Amino acid sequence: MYPLHEGSGLLLLAVLAGLQIAAECRGTPPCRPGFSEDIYKVVVPDITEKGQPLFNVRFFDCGRGGLVRFECSNPSDFRIEADGVVYAARSFQLSWLQASPLLIKASDDTTQQQWVTQVQVTPSTPSNQQVKEVAVPPVVSKDLKEIVFPSRNMDSQLKRMKRDWVIPPINVPENSRGPFPQELVRIRSDHDKNRSLRYSVTGPGADQPPTGIFIIDPISGELSVNKPLDREHIPNFHLRAHAVDLNGNQVENPIDIVINVIDMNDNRPEFTHQVWNGTVPEGSKPGTFVMTVTSVDKDDPKTANGMLRYKILSQNPESPTSNMFTINNKTGGIITVAAGLDREKVPQYTLIIQATDMEGNPMYGLSNTATAVIRVIDINDNPPEFTAETFFGEVPENRVNVIVANLTVTDKDQPNTPAWNAVYKITGGDPTGRFSVPTDPTTNEGLVTVVKPIDYEISRMYMLIVEARNEVPLARGIHSPRQSTATVSIKVIDVNESPYFEPNPKLIKLEEGMIPESTLITFTAQDPDRFMQQNIRYSKLSDPANWLRIDPSTGRITTIAVLDRESSFVKNSLYNATFLASDSGIPPASGTGTLQIYLMDINDNAPKVFPQETEICEKPEPNAINITALDGDLNPNAGPFAFELAHRPSDVRRNWTITRISGDYAQVSLKIGFLESGIYELPIIITDSGNLPMSNTSYLRIKVCQCDINGDCTDQQHIMAAGLGTGAIISILLCIIILLILVLLFVVWMKRRDKERQAKQLLIDPEDDVRDNILKYDEEGGGEEDQDYDLSQLQQPDTIEPDAIKPVGIRRLDERPLHPEPQYPMRSAAPHPGDIGDFISEGLKAADNDPTAPPYDSLLVFDYEGSGSTAGSLSSLNSSSSGGDQDYDYLNDWGPRFRKLADMYGGSDD
């Protein structure tokens, strides 16, 4: 075995102690709570930083959990956590401390048991880390710390070693500026004295991501960092060191190396919000919590780099003092430190808050600021106050839902909040509750409103006491002032009120049948205006049957017709009439009253048979009719009724019989065995049961017919022959009326057709018609016997002079064409006077040249009948010898056509 250095021997003892513990545990002795070692020997860096982990002690709690509490004998320099890890409580140099051992005590709060162990802390210096050099020592740094692999006993004989030998972690400051690579520690094995070894490290930061941060010289075993570290990114690294020979055989068990990144103050505090909002009620006492501001620092919170302190830099406004608030320098909680918060004076405060790390050291610490806005919340510390002591208003009587007065108040609290909204209450002057004071939600005014009618005749003035409050009570210690109560003076204005009837409606009971001009009652109205001298006039407003009359001055009601309970205007024996009462005020007012007349029944209606028509079979079996009576009166003036057949005609009682069934019903049946089919009217005398009974003879129309076995009529033809029904008569009349209308329309059409035909013929004035008129010429001779006329012009149309013949182009369509004409024998032309020929030629020319002339004004062409007629000439007739003494004056009445004949024939010889 190679001799060992003193430091490496301690490491070997630690390994052997662990093996010894494993061997002893094989027998599984019972668990005893306590430290794993009575004495711990640890090597720590001589210079340590505050919060740096140094070593750990192991305690077996046997399932006690978190009931064991650790303490150390030097709490000012060392701090132990619940997991047994010991940290530096401050930055110090171990060689300067006293060499006294460190005692660690474990206490069980439940059983009050205590356990104590001793830790011998040795600083790591070059004197206790030197290694005996071999023949060919590697090139190493002289001041580099060594970590030696624990030696293994080659003969497998285990020596008892102290357990829990702790390899201290390697501390590397973050953000180092180099130069890189920067040596950290040297790893070596005792076997490198007689053979060549190769060293390597594995783990995150070496051969695992992030790779390349740590490198090791495979020959010398120097472990170096290759770049700056960032604790906020990776706070520590866990590596494993390996030692192998040139063949790759492992010569040492791997050892774990912990590299802690030492924090540097490279991060400023950052507030989670740049602007913080908080509230505090006005009038709060000192010490009232407002809010908490929070800042974070990415540096290690266990070191001074991450320990923050808060303070208030400024306050705006500085009223009433400049220090109204303070802040807890560790937690950031803001509280009030002075009284006098008044929202009406200062509604909001703005604070500038500063957070500084390094426990607030202004020289070394980094700082940052944020703004805290503190809003003062309103409380009800200002009661509402009326703007006047007395308010005035007026209202007409009998008006409701009318605003009489507006009550205005002032309130210094925040508008539109429960501490500002006013609530009004009437505390006096309104015992009957005729007023209310709701709040206007917009203006916060009190609206004095009339909710019940006010009567001027009862009270002419109201004095109300109104109190104003808020929706929430006043703050403690604040009382309502005198200005929170006001007086409201309300004047009532008298108006002309309508007269009223009392009672309304008014009911009276009378017997029907009262004669006209009977006085019923005096129905008068009362005028509520006692302070006005007015007259009331009465008139009738509604009288459906027109039975009543009212005196305009006195209101006395009399009848103008007989009151009839059976009238259609009476419902359930009640007759309603409405009357109007009007006063003489300005403007006039009126009121209505209803008079209800209950008409008591008298026996004034005779009974009538019901039904009035029925049918019965010719034979008695089955042969019975049930009848009753209708009476407009009420009992006892109606039924029971007495039914009796009339004595006349005599065959009534011989053919029929009537039997009483009950007080209101009777049965009519045939008395004989057979009655011929037909319509029969049966007189029946019916008497009611009134105090003065009334009788009436009613006629029951009975249709006697042949019946089948079911008792239904079958001889419909005989019944139809006996009389036509109303529907049949109406149908016949309608048919006759339709037929007459058709005939009338045909006659009108025929007359219209005749008129149109005559209108086509009479297209010229009768005076111009040469066919019907007798023409008067300028010169008249003694007659045809003494003048010669050439009639050839009329007998032979071809002899007309050529200039009288119209061209073809102007011939009228209704004229007979001139060519071709049949050829007649020529007749010798006899001499004739020229005046007739000239007249005819001129008339022909005028007719041909006149486009508006009717067609019958043209020269008519007749067929030639030949010459040598055997008939004598009409001119030979002697007109003077026939009818000379006849009176022709009656022709004057026949129209203009015959007036000329009357002149010619009825005149004298002159």
Short mmCIF file of C-alpha atoms in Angstrom, two decimals, residues 392-754:
data_model
loop_
_atom_site.label_atom_id
_atom_site.label_comp_id
_atom_site.label_asym_id
_atom_site.label_seq_id
_atom_site.Cartn_x
_atom_site.Cartn_y
_atom_site.Cartn_z
CA PHE A 392 -93.69 78.13 0.34
CA GLY A 393 -96.18 76.56 -2.05
CA GLU A 394 -99.85 76.51 -3.01
CA VAL A 395 -102.19 73.96 -4.51
CA PRO A 396 -105.82 73.98 -5.70
CA GLU A 397 -108.11 71.81 -3.67
CA ASN A 398 -109.03 68.30 -4.81
CA ARG A 399 -105.84 68.00 -6.91
CA VAL A 400 -103.61 64.96 -6.44
CA ASN A 401 -100.14 64.02 -7.75
CA VAL A 402 -99.25 67.70 -7.92
CA ILE A 403 -95.82 69.03 -6.90
CA VAL A 404 -96.38 71.87 -4.46
CA ALA A 405 -92.80 72.94 -3.61
CA ASN A 406 -89.17 71.98 -4.37
CA LEU A 407 -86.92 71.61 -1.33
CA THR A 408 -83.22 72.19 -2.07
CA VAL A 409 -80.36 70.96 0.12
CA THR A 410 -76.57 71.05 0.03
CA ASP A 411 -74.28 68.15 0.93
CA LYS A 412 -70.48 68.26 0.82
CA ASP A 413 -70.14 64.52 0.39
CA GLN A 414 -69.41 62.92 -2.96
CA PRO A 415 -72.38 63.37 -5.32
CA ASN A 416 -74.51 60.42 -6.38
CA THR A 417 -73.38 58.26 -3.47
CA PRO A 418 -75.44 56.97 -0.55
CA ALA A 419 -73.69 59.56 1.63
CA TRP A 420 -74.95 62.35 -0.69
CA ASN A 421 -78.40 61.13 -1.75
CA ALA A 422 -81.03 62.82 0.39
CA VAL A 423 -84.11 61.19 1.90
CA TYR A 424 -86.93 63.47 3.07
CA LYS A 425 -89.41 62.72 5.81
CA ILE A 426 -92.42 64.71 7.03
CA THR A 427 -92.17 64.83 10.83
CA GLY A 428 -95.12 67.12 11.56
CA GLY A 429 -98.09 69.05 10.20
CA ASP A 430 -99.62 66.21 8.16
CA PRO A 431 -101.56 63.88 10.48
CA THR A 432 -103.78 62.51 7.67
CA GLY A 433 -100.90 61.72 5.30
CA ARG A 434 -101.98 63.96 2.43
CA PHE A 435 -98.42 64.84 1.40
CA SER A 436 -95.23 62.98 0.53
CA VAL A 437 -91.71 64.20 -0.30
CA PRO A 438 -89.95 61.92 -2.83
CA THR A 439 -86.41 62.72 -3.97
CA ASP A 440 -85.53 63.91 -7.45
CA PRO A 441 -82.72 61.48 -8.46
CA THR A 442 -81.05 64.10 -10.66
CA THR A 443 -81.09 67.25 -8.54
CA ASN A 444 -81.39 65.62 -5.09
CA GLU A 445 -84.28 67.99 -4.37
CA GLY A 446 -87.31 67.10 -2.27
CA LEU A 447 -90.58 67.24 -4.24
CA VAL A 448 -93.50 68.05 -1.92
CA THR A 449 -96.37 66.19 -3.59
CA VAL A 450 -100.08 65.95 -2.82
CA VAL A 451 -101.13 62.30 -2.60
CA LYS A 452 -104.65 62.71 -1.17
CA PRO A 453 -107.33 65.29 -2.10
CA ILE A 454 -107.32 68.47 -0.02
CA ASP A 455 -110.58 70.23 0.90
CA TYR A 456 -110.45 73.99 1.16
CA GLU A 457 -113.59 73.98 3.32
CA ILE A 458 -111.75 71.85 5.90
CA SER A 459 -108.25 73.36 5.91
CA ARG A 460 -106.96 76.42 4.10
CA MET A 461 -103.30 76.15 5.16
CA TYR A 462 -100.80 73.39 5.96
CA MET A 463 -97.49 73.85 7.83
CA LEU A 464 -95.25 70.83 7.26
CA ILE A 465 -92.05 70.00 9.15
CA VAL A 466 -89.62 68.17 6.82
CA GLU A 467 -86.36 66.53 7.84
CA ALA A 468 -83.55 65.65 5.39
CA ARG A 469 -81.25 62.68 5.88
CA ASN A 470 -78.92 60.53 3.79
CA GLU A 471 -79.42 57.00 2.59
CA VAL A 472 -76.73 55.84 5.03
CA PRO A 473 -76.39 56.96 8.65
CA LEU A 474 -73.99 59.67 9.60
CA ALA A 475 -70.51 58.71 10.71
CA ARG A 476 -69.96 58.12 14.38
CA GLY A 477 -69.70 61.31 16.35
CA ILE A 478 -71.47 63.48 13.75
CA HIS A 479 -74.94 64.82 14.51
CA SER A 480 -77.56 66.44 12.30
CA PRO A 481 -77.56 70.24 12.56
CA ARG A 482 -80.57 72.49 12.79
CA GLN A 483 -80.29 73.21 9.06
CA SER A 484 -81.35 69.62 8.32
CA THR A 485 -84.95 70.52 9.20
CA ALA A 486 -87.16 73.01 7.32
CA THR A 487 -90.75 74.27 7.35
CA VAL A 488 -93.02 74.10 4.30
CA SER A 489 -96.00 76.48 4.19
CA ILE A 490 -98.72 75.30 1.76
CA LYS A 491 -101.70 77.45 0.87
CA VAL A 492 -104.89 75.75 -0.41
CA ILE A 493 -106.72 77.55 -3.24
CA ASP A 494 -110.53 77.33 -3.31
CA VAL A 495 -112.01 76.09 -6.60
CA ASN A 496 -115.57 75.57 -7.75
CA GLU A 497 -116.43 72.01 -6.86
CA SER A 498 -119.11 69.91 -8.44
CA PRO A 499 -122.40 69.37 -6.63
CA TYR A 500 -122.91 65.84 -5.44
CA PHE A 501 -125.96 63.72 -4.72
CA GLU A 502 -126.16 61.90 -1.43
CA PRO A 503 -126.79 59.01 -1.48
CA ASN A 504 -125.80 58.11 -5.00
CA PRO A 505 -127.48 56.03 -6.34
CA LYS A 506 -130.72 56.55 -4.48
CA LEU A 507 -133.23 53.69 -4.34
CA ILE A 508 -136.99 54.09 -4.02
CA LYS A 509 -139.75 51.50 -4.21
CA LEU A 510 -143.01 52.12 -6.05
CA GLU A 511 -145.87 50.14 -7.46
CA GLU A 512 -146.01 50.02 -11.19
CA GLY A 513 -148.88 51.64 -12.96
CA MET A 514 -148.55 55.08 -11.33
CA ILE A 515 -150.46 57.60 -13.33
CA PRO A 516 -148.72 60.56 -14.98
CA GLU A 517 -148.07 63.74 -13.00
CA SER A 518 -147.48 61.74 -9.85
CA THR A 519 -144.74 63.04 -7.56
CA LEU A 520 -142.10 60.44 -6.79
CA ILE A 521 -139.38 62.11 -4.71
CA THR A 522 -137.27 65.24 -4.39
CA PHE A 523 -133.76 64.33 -5.53
CA THR A 524 -131.44 67.21 -4.56
CA ALA A 525 -127.68 67.69 -4.64
CA GLN A 526 -125.37 69.39 -2.17
CA ASP A 527 -122.75 72.02 -3.04
CA PRO A 528 -119.44 71.49 -1.21
CA ASP A 529 -118.51 75.14 -1.73
CA ARG A 530 -119.82 76.50 1.53
CA PHE A 531 -118.10 79.83 1.08
CA MET A 532 -119.61 80.47 -2.35
CA GLN A 533 -123.21 81.62 -2.79
CA GLN A 534 -124.33 79.51 -5.74
CA ASN A 535 -127.58 78.17 -7.14
CA ILE A 536 -128.07 74.61 -8.33
CA ARG A 537 -130.13 73.75 -11.40
CA TYR A 538 -131.31 70.24 -12.19
CA SER A 539 -131.84 68.54 -15.52
CA LYS A 540 -132.50 65.10 -16.82
CA LEU A 541 -129.47 63.32 -18.26
CA SER A 542 -130.76 59.81 -18.91
CA ASP A 543 -134.35 58.57 -18.90
CA PRO A 544 -134.55 55.60 -21.29
CA ALA A 545 -138.36 55.24 -21.24
CA ASN A 546 -139.04 58.99 -20.91
CA TRP A 547 -141.20 58.44 -17.85
CA LEU A 548 -139.87 61.18 -15.54
CA ARG A 549 -139.51 64.93 -15.26
CA ILE A 550 -137.43 66.91 -12.74
CA ASP A 551 -138.07 70.43 -11.54
CA PRO A 552 -134.99 72.56 -12.46
CA SER A 553 -135.09 74.50 -9.21
CA THR A 554 -136.35 72.13 -6.55
CA GLY A 555 -135.26 68.73 -7.92
CA ARG A 556 -138.75 67.30 -7.50
CA ILE A 557 -139.29 64.30 -9.78
CA THR A 558 -142.72 63.57 -11.24
CA THR A 559 -144.00 61.07 -13.77
CA ILE A 560 -145.06 61.94 -17.30
CA ALA A 561 -146.10 58.40 -18.27
CA VAL A 562 -147.32 55.22 -16.62
CA LEU A 563 -144.55 53.20 -14.99
CA ASP A 564 -144.62 49.68 -16.34
CA ARG A 565 -142.53 47.00 -14.70
CA GLU A 566 -142.84 44.80 -17.76
CA SER A 567 -141.18 47.41 -20.00
CA SER A 568 -138.01 46.45 -21.83
CA PHE A 569 -136.22 49.34 -20.09
CA VAL A 570 -136.74 47.71 -16.71
CA LYS A 571 -134.15 45.13 -15.68
CA ASN A 572 -134.89 42.92 -12.68
CA SER A 573 -137.68 45.32 -11.64
CA LEU A 574 -135.18 48.22 -11.50
CA TYR A 575 -135.45 51.33 -13.62
CA ASN A 576 -132.39 53.65 -13.66
CA ALA A 577 -132.59 57.36 -14.42
CA THR A 578 -129.65 59.79 -14.24
CA PHE A 579 -129.99 63.49 -13.37
CA LEU A 580 -127.52 66.36 -13.66
CA ALA A 581 -126.98 69.07 -11.05
CA SER A 582 -125.11 72.22 -12.22
CA ASP A 583 -124.09 75.17 -10.09
CA SER A 584 -123.75 78.83 -11.08
CA GLY A 585 -120.01 79.08 -10.44
CA ILE A 586 -117.37 80.33 -12.87
CA PRO A 587 -116.71 78.04 -14.57
CA PRO A 588 -119.84 76.03 -13.80
CA ALA A 589 -119.45 72.63 -12.24
CA SER A 590 -121.85 69.75 -12.45
CA GLY A 591 -122.42 66.38 -10.90
CA THR A 592 -124.65 63.43 -11.68
CA GLY A 593 -126.90 61.32 -9.55
CA THR A 594 -128.70 58.08 -10.31
CA LEU A 595 -132.22 57.36 -9.17
CA GLN A 596 -133.09 53.67 -8.99
CA ILE A 597 -136.82 52.94 -8.98
CA TYR A 598 -137.78 49.48 -7.82
CA LEU A 599 -141.18 48.78 -9.42
CA MET A 600 -143.32 46.42 -7.40
CA ASP A 601 -145.50 44.20 -9.55
CA ILE A 602 -149.29 44.49 -9.87
CA ASN A 603 -151.57 42.22 -11.80
CA ASP A 604 -151.78 44.20 -15.02
CA ASN A 605 -150.93 41.52 -17.57
CA ALA A 606 -153.32 38.75 -18.66
CA PRO A 607 -151.86 35.33 -19.33
CA LYS A 608 -151.38 33.96 -22.86
CA VAL A 609 -151.27 30.41 -24.10
CA PHE A 610 -147.92 28.89 -25.01
CA PRO A 611 -147.12 27.52 -27.50
CA GLN A 612 -149.41 29.32 -29.91
CA GLU A 613 -149.10 26.71 -32.68
CA THR A 614 -148.96 22.94 -32.48
CA GLU A 615 -150.08 19.83 -34.33
CA ILE A 616 -152.09 16.75 -33.46
CA CYS A 617 -153.13 13.53 -35.13
CA GLU A 618 -156.57 12.84 -36.54
CA LYS A 619 -157.18 10.01 -34.14
CA PRO A 620 -157.19 10.32 -30.37
CA GLU A 621 -154.44 7.77 -29.75
CA PRO A 622 -151.82 9.08 -29.29
CA ASN A 623 -153.47 12.44 -29.18
CA ALA A 624 -152.55 14.96 -26.46
CA ILE A 625 -150.90 18.40 -26.36
CA ASN A 626 -149.24 19.96 -23.30
CA ILE A 627 -149.69 23.72 -22.99
CA THR A 628 -148.84 26.38 -20.44
CA ALA A 629 -149.35 30.11 -20.04
CA LEU A 630 -147.10 33.14 -20.24
CA ASP A 631 -147.74 36.02 -17.87
CA GLY A 632 -145.63 39.18 -17.74
CA ASP A 633 -146.39 39.60 -14.05
CA LEU A 634 -144.56 38.02 -11.17
CA ASN A 635 -145.86 35.67 -8.56
CA PRO A 636 -148.36 35.77 -6.97
CA ASN A 637 -149.90 37.67 -9.89
CA ALA A 638 -149.00 34.91 -12.34
CA GLY A 639 -149.47 31.18 -11.79
CA PRO A 640 -151.05 28.90 -10.97
CA PHE A 641 -153.33 29.31 -13.95
CA ALA A 642 -156.87 28.10 -14.67
CA PHE A 643 -157.43 26.71 -18.20
CA GLU A 644 -160.93 26.47 -19.79
CA LEU A 645 -162.30 25.98 -23.30
CA ALA A 646 -164.50 28.78 -24.63
CA HIS A 647 -168.20 28.13 -25.09
CA ARG A 648 -168.25 29.61 -28.57
CA PRO A 649 -168.21 28.22 -31.13
CA SER A 650 -170.18 25.27 -29.99
CA ASP A 651 -168.04 22.64 -31.72
CA VAL A 652 -165.03 23.53 -29.54
CA ARG A 653 -166.28 21.74 -26.47
CA ARG A 654 -167.79 19.00 -28.66
CA ASN A 655 -164.51 18.16 -30.41
CA TRP A 656 -161.91 19.06 -27.79
CA THR A 657 -161.27 18.63 -24.10
CA ILE A 658 -158.70 20.25 -21.76
CA THR A 659 -157.31 18.68 -18.61
CA ARG A 660 -155.22 20.49 -15.95
CA ILE A 661 -151.91 18.78 -15.20
CA SER A 662 -150.44 21.18 -12.65
CA GLY A 663 -150.71 24.78 -11.61
CA ASP A 664 -148.95 25.97 -14.76
CA TYR A 665 -149.62 23.19 -17.30
CA ALA A 666 -152.68 21.68 -18.98
CA GLN A 667 -153.28 19.04 -21.65
CA VAL A 668 -155.43 19.48 -24.76
CA SER A 669 -156.73 16.38 -26.59
CA LEU A 670 -159.43 15.30 -29.05
CA LYS A 671 -162.72 14.43 -27.52
CA ILE A 672 -164.06 12.64 -30.60
CA GLY A 673 -162.61 9.59 -32.29
CA PHE A 674 -161.67 11.27 -35.54
CA LEU A 675 -161.19 14.83 -36.76
CA GLU A 676 -160.58 15.74 -40.36
CA SER A 677 -157.15 17.11 -41.23
CA GLY A 678 -156.84 20.88 -41.31
CA ILE A 679 -155.97 24.00 -39.36
CA TYR A 680 -158.08 24.72 -36.28
CA GLU A 681 -157.96 27.70 -33.91
CA LEU A 682 -158.94 26.65 -30.43
CA PRO A 683 -160.07 29.46 -28.03
CA ILE A 684 -158.78 28.86 -24.48
CA ILE A 685 -159.70 31.02 -21.50
CA ILE A 686 -156.70 31.37 -19.09
CA THR A 687 -157.05 33.03 -15.66
CA ASP A 688 -154.09 33.95 -13.42
CA SER A 689 -153.94 33.96 -9.61
CA GLY A 690 -153.69 37.68 -8.90
CA ASN A 691 -155.50 39.40 -6.09
CA LEU A 692 -157.78 40.65 -8.79
CA PRO A 693 -157.50 37.76 -11.27
CA MET A 694 -157.17 38.58 -14.94
CA SER A 695 -158.53 36.36 -17.69
CA ASN A 696 -157.72 36.24 -21.36
CA THR A 697 -158.94 34.22 -24.30
CA SER A 698 -155.97 32.95 -26.27
CA TYR A 699 -156.22 31.07 -29.54
CA LEU A 700 -154.21 27.92 -29.94
CA ARG A 701 -153.57 27.15 -33.61
CA ILE A 702 -153.71 23.38 -34.00
CA LYS A 703 -152.80 21.56 -37.16
CA VAL A 704 -154.64 18.23 -37.42
CA CYS A 705 -152.95 15.76 -39.74
CA GLN A 706 -152.59 12.12 -40.57
CA CYS A 707 -149.87 10.48 -38.52
CA ASP A 708 -147.67 7.45 -38.83
CA ILE A 709 -147.07 4.90 -36.10
CA ASN A 710 -144.61 7.29 -34.44
CA GLY A 711 -147.17 10.09 -34.22
CA ASP A 712 -145.55 12.26 -36.97
CA CYS A 713 -147.64 13.98 -39.64
CA THR A 714 -147.60 12.36 -43.08
CA ASP A 715 -150.26 14.21 -45.21
CA GLN A 716 -148.09 17.19 -46.11
CA GLN A 717 -150.11 17.86 -49.32
CA HIS A 718 -153.34 18.41 -47.41
CA ILE A 719 -151.62 20.68 -45.00
CA MET A 720 -150.05 22.70 -47.84
CA ALA A 721 -153.48 22.96 -49.53
CA ALA A 722 -154.93 24.29 -46.33
CA GLY A 723 -152.63 27.30 -46.38
CA LEU A 724 -149.30 28.55 -47.57
CA GLY A 725 -146.52 29.38 -45.28
CA THR A 726 -144.84 32.77 -45.02
CA GLY A 727 -141.78 31.59 -46.89
CA ALA A 728 -143.81 30.31 -49.83
CA ILE A 729 -145.72 33.60 -50.13
CA ILE A 730 -142.51 35.60 -50.11
CA SER A 731 -141.03 33.36 -52.83
CA ILE A 732 -144.07 33.82 -55.06
CA LEU A 733 -143.96 37.60 -54.66
CA LEU A 734 -140.30 37.70 -55.57
CA CYS A 735 -140.93 35.72 -58.75
CA ILE A 736 -143.77 38.07 -59.80
CA ILE A 737 -141.61 41.16 -59.20
CA ILE A 738 -138.75 39.72 -61.27
CA LEU A 739 -141.12 38.91 -64.13
CA LEU A 740 -142.55 42.44 -64.16
CA ILE A 741 -139.06 43.94 -64.24
CA LEU A 742 -138.15 41.81 -67.27
CA VAL A 743 -141.29 42.89 -69.15
CA LEU A 744 -140.63 46.54 -68.39
CA LEU A 745 -137.07 46.28 -69.64
CA PHE A 746 -138.25 44.70 -72.91
CA VAL A 747 -140.78 47.49 -73.54
CA VAL A 748 -138.16 50.17 -72.89
CA TRP A 749 -135.79 48.47 -75.31
CA MET A 750 -138.41 48.31 -78.05
CA LYS A 751 -139.27 51.99 -77.68
CA ARG A 752 -135.64 52.95 -77.80
CA ARG A 753 -135.18 50.96 -81.00
CA ASP A 754 -138.12 52.70 -82.70
#
